[in-house]
PDB file of C-alpha atoms in Angstrom:
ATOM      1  CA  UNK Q   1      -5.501 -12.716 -33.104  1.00 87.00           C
ATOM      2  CA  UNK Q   2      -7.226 -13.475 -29.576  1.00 93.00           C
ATOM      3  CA  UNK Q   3      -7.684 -10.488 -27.385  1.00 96.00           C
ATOM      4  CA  UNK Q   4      -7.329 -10.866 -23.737  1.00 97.00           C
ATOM      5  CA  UNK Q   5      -9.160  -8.591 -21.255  1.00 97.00           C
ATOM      6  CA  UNK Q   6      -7.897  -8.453 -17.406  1.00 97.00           C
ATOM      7  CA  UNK Q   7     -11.738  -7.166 -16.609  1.00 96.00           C
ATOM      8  CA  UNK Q   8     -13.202  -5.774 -13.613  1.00 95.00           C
ATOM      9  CA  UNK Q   9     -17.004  -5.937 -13.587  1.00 95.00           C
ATOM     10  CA  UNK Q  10     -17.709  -3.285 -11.483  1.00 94.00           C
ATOM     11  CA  UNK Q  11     -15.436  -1.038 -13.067  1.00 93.00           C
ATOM     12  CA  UNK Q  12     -17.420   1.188 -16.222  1.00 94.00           C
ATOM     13  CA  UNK Q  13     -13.724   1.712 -18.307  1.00 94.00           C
ATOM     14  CA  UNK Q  14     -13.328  -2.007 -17.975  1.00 95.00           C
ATOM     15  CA  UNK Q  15     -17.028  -2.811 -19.111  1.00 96.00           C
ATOM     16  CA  UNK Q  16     -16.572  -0.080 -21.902  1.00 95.00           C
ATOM     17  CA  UNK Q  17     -13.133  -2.324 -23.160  1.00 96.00           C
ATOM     18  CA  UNK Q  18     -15.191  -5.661 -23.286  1.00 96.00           C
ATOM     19  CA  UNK Q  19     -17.983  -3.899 -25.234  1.00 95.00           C
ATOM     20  CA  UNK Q  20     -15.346  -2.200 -27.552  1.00 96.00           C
ATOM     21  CA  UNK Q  21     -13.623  -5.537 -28.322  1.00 96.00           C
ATOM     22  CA  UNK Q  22     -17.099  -7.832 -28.559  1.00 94.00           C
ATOM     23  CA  UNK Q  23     -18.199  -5.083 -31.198  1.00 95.00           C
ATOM     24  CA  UNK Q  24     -14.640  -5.472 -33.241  1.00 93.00           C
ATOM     25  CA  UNK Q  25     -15.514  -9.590 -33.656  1.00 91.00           C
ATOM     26  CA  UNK Q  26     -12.019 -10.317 -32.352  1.00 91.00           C
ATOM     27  CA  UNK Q  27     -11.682 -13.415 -30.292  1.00 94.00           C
ATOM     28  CA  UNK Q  28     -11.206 -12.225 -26.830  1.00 95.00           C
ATOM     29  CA  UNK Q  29     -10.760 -14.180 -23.632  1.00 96.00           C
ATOM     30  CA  UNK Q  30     -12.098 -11.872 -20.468  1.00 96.00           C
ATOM     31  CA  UNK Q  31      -9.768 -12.645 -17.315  1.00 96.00           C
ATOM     32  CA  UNK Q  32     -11.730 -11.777 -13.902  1.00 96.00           C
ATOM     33  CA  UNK Q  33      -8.308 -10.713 -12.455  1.00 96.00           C
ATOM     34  CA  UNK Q  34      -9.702  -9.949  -8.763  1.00 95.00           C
ATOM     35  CA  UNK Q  35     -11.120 -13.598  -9.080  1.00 95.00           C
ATOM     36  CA  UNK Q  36      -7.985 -15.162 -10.615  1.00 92.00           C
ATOM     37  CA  UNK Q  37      -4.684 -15.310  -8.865  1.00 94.00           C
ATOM     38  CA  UNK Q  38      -2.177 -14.251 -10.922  1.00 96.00           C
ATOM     39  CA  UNK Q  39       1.019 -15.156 -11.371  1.00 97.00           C
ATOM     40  CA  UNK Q  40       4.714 -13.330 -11.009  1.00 98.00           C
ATOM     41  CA  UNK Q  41       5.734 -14.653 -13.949  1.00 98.00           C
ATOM     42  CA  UNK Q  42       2.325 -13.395 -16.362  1.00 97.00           C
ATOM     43  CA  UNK Q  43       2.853 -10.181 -13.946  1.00 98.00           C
ATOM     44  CA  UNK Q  44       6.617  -9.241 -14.878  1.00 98.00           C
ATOM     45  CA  UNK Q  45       5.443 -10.488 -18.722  1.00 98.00           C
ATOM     46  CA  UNK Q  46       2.625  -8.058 -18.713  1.00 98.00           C
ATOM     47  CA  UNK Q  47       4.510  -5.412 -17.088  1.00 98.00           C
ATOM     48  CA  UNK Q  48       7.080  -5.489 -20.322  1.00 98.00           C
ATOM     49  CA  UNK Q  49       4.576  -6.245 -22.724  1.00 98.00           C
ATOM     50  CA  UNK Q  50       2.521  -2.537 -21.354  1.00 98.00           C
ATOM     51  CA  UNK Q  51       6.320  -1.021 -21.692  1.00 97.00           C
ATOM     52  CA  UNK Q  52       6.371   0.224 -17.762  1.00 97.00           C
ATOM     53  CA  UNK Q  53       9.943   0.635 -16.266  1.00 95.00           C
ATOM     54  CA  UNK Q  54       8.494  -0.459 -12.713  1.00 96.00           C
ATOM     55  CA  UNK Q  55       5.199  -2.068 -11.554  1.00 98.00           C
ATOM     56  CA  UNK Q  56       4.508   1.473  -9.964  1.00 97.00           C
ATOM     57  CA  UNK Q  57       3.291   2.696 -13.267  1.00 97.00           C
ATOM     58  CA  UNK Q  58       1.308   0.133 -13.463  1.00 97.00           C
ATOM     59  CA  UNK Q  59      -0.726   0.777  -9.856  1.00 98.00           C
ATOM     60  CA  UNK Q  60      -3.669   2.081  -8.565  1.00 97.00           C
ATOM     61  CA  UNK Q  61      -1.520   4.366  -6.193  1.00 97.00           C
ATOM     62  CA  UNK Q  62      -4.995   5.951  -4.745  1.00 96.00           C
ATOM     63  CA  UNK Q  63      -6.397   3.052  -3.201  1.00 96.00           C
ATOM     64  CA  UNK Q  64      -6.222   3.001   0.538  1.00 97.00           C
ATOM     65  CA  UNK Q  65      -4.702  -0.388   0.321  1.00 97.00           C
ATOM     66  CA  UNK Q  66      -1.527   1.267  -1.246  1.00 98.00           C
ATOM     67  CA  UNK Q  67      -1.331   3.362   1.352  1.00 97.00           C
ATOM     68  CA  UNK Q  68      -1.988   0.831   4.493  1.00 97.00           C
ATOM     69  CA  UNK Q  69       0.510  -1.331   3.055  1.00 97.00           C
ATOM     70  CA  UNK Q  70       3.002   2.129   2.704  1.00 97.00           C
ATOM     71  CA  UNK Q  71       4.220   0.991  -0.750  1.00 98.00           C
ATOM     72  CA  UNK Q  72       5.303   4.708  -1.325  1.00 96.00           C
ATOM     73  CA  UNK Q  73       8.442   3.476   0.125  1.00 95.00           C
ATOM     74  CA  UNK Q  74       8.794   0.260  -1.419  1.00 96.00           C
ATOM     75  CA  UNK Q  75      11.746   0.000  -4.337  1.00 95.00           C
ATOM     76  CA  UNK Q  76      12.002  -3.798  -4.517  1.00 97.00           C
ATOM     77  CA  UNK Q  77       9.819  -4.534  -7.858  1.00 97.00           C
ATOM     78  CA  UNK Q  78       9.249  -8.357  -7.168  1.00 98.00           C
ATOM     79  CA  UNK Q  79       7.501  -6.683  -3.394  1.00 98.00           C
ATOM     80  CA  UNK Q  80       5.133  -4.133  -5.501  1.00 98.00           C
ATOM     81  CA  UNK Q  81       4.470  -7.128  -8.176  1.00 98.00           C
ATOM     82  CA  UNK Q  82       3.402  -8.887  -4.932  1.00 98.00           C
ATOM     83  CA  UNK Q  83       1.783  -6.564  -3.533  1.00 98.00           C
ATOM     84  CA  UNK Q  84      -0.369  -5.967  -6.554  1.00 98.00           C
ATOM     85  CA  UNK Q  85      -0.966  -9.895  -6.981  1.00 98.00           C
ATOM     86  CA  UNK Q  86      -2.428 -10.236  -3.189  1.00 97.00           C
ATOM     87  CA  UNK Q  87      -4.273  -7.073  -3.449  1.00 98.00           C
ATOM     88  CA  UNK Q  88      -5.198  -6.968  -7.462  1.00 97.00           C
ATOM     89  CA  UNK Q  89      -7.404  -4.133  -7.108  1.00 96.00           C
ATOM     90  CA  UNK Q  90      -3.832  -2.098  -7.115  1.00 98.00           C
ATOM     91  CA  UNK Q  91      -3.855  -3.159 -11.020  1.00 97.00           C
ATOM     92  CA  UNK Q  92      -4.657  -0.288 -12.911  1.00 96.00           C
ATOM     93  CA  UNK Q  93      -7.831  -1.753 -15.676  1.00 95.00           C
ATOM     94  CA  UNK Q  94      -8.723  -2.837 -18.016  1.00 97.00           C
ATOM     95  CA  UNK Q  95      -5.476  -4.137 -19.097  1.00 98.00           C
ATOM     96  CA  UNK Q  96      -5.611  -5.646 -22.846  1.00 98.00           C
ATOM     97  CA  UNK Q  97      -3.163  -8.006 -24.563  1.00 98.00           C
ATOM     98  CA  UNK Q  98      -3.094  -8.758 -28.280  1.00 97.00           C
ATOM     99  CA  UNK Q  99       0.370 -11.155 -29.441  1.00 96.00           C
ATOM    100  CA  UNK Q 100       3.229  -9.281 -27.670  1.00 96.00           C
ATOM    101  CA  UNK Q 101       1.984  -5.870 -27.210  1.00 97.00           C
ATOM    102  CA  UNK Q 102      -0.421  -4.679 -23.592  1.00 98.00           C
ATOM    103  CA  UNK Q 103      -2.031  -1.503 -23.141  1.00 98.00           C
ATOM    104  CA  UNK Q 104      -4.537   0.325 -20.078  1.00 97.00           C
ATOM    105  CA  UNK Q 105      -7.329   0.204 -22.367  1.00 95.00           C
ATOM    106  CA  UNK Q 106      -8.183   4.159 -21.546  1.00 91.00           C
ATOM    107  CA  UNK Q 107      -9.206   5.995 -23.757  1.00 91.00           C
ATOM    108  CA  UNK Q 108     -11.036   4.509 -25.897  1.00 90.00           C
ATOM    109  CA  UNK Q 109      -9.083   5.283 -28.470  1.00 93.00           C
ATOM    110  CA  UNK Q 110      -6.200   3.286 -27.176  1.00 95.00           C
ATOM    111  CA  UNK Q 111      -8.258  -0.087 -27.669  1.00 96.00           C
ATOM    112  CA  UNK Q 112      -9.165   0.386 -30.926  1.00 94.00           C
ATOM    113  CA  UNK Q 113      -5.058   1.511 -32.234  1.00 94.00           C
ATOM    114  CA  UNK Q 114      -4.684  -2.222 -30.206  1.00 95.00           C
ATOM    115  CA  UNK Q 115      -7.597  -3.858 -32.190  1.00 93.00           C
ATOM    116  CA  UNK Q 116      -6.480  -2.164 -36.009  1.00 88.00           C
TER     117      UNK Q 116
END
């Protein structure tokens, strides 16, 4: 079953997830999510598939850009899945999705339960 990989390049847990999945011979697809606008619909499907009750488990709630935009005190979820779609690096990474089932591929560990 095809793997895919929502991969930032620059990021060393996302490079570590590509290199864990090219060593397992799965198919995998990598996704360049801060290149590739993504859509509500794949968001709110990923968001169930990861098994997160609101798209704030799901972000980066360090980066300044949380904080400019003041999503602390944002509780419509269709505003923080926006949010995270104009401003992907929100997305916590390397997200992985095998058939019906998404993960945060950290640890290590996690990807290979996903992969077995």
């Amino acid at each position: 079953m095809k793997i895919s990989i929502w991969h930032n390049p620059r990021c060393s847990k996302s490079r570590e997830a590509v290199k864990v999945v090219e060593a397992s011979k799965c198919e995998s697809e990598v996704i360049k999510y801060l290149d590739e606008t993504l859509s509500m619909d794949t968001m709110k499907e990923t968001l169930k598939m990861l098994g997160f009750s609101s798209a704030r488990e799901w972000m980066r709630t360090t980066e300044a850009i949380y904080k400019e935009l003041d999503l602390k005190n944002v509780t419509d979820e269709d505003a923080l899945l926006e949010a995270m779609i104009r401003n992907p690096k929100l997305i916590q990474r390397p997200v992985l999705i095998k058939g019906d089932k998404a993960i945060i591929g950290r640890p290590e560990s996690a990807i290979t339960d996903l992969l077995n």
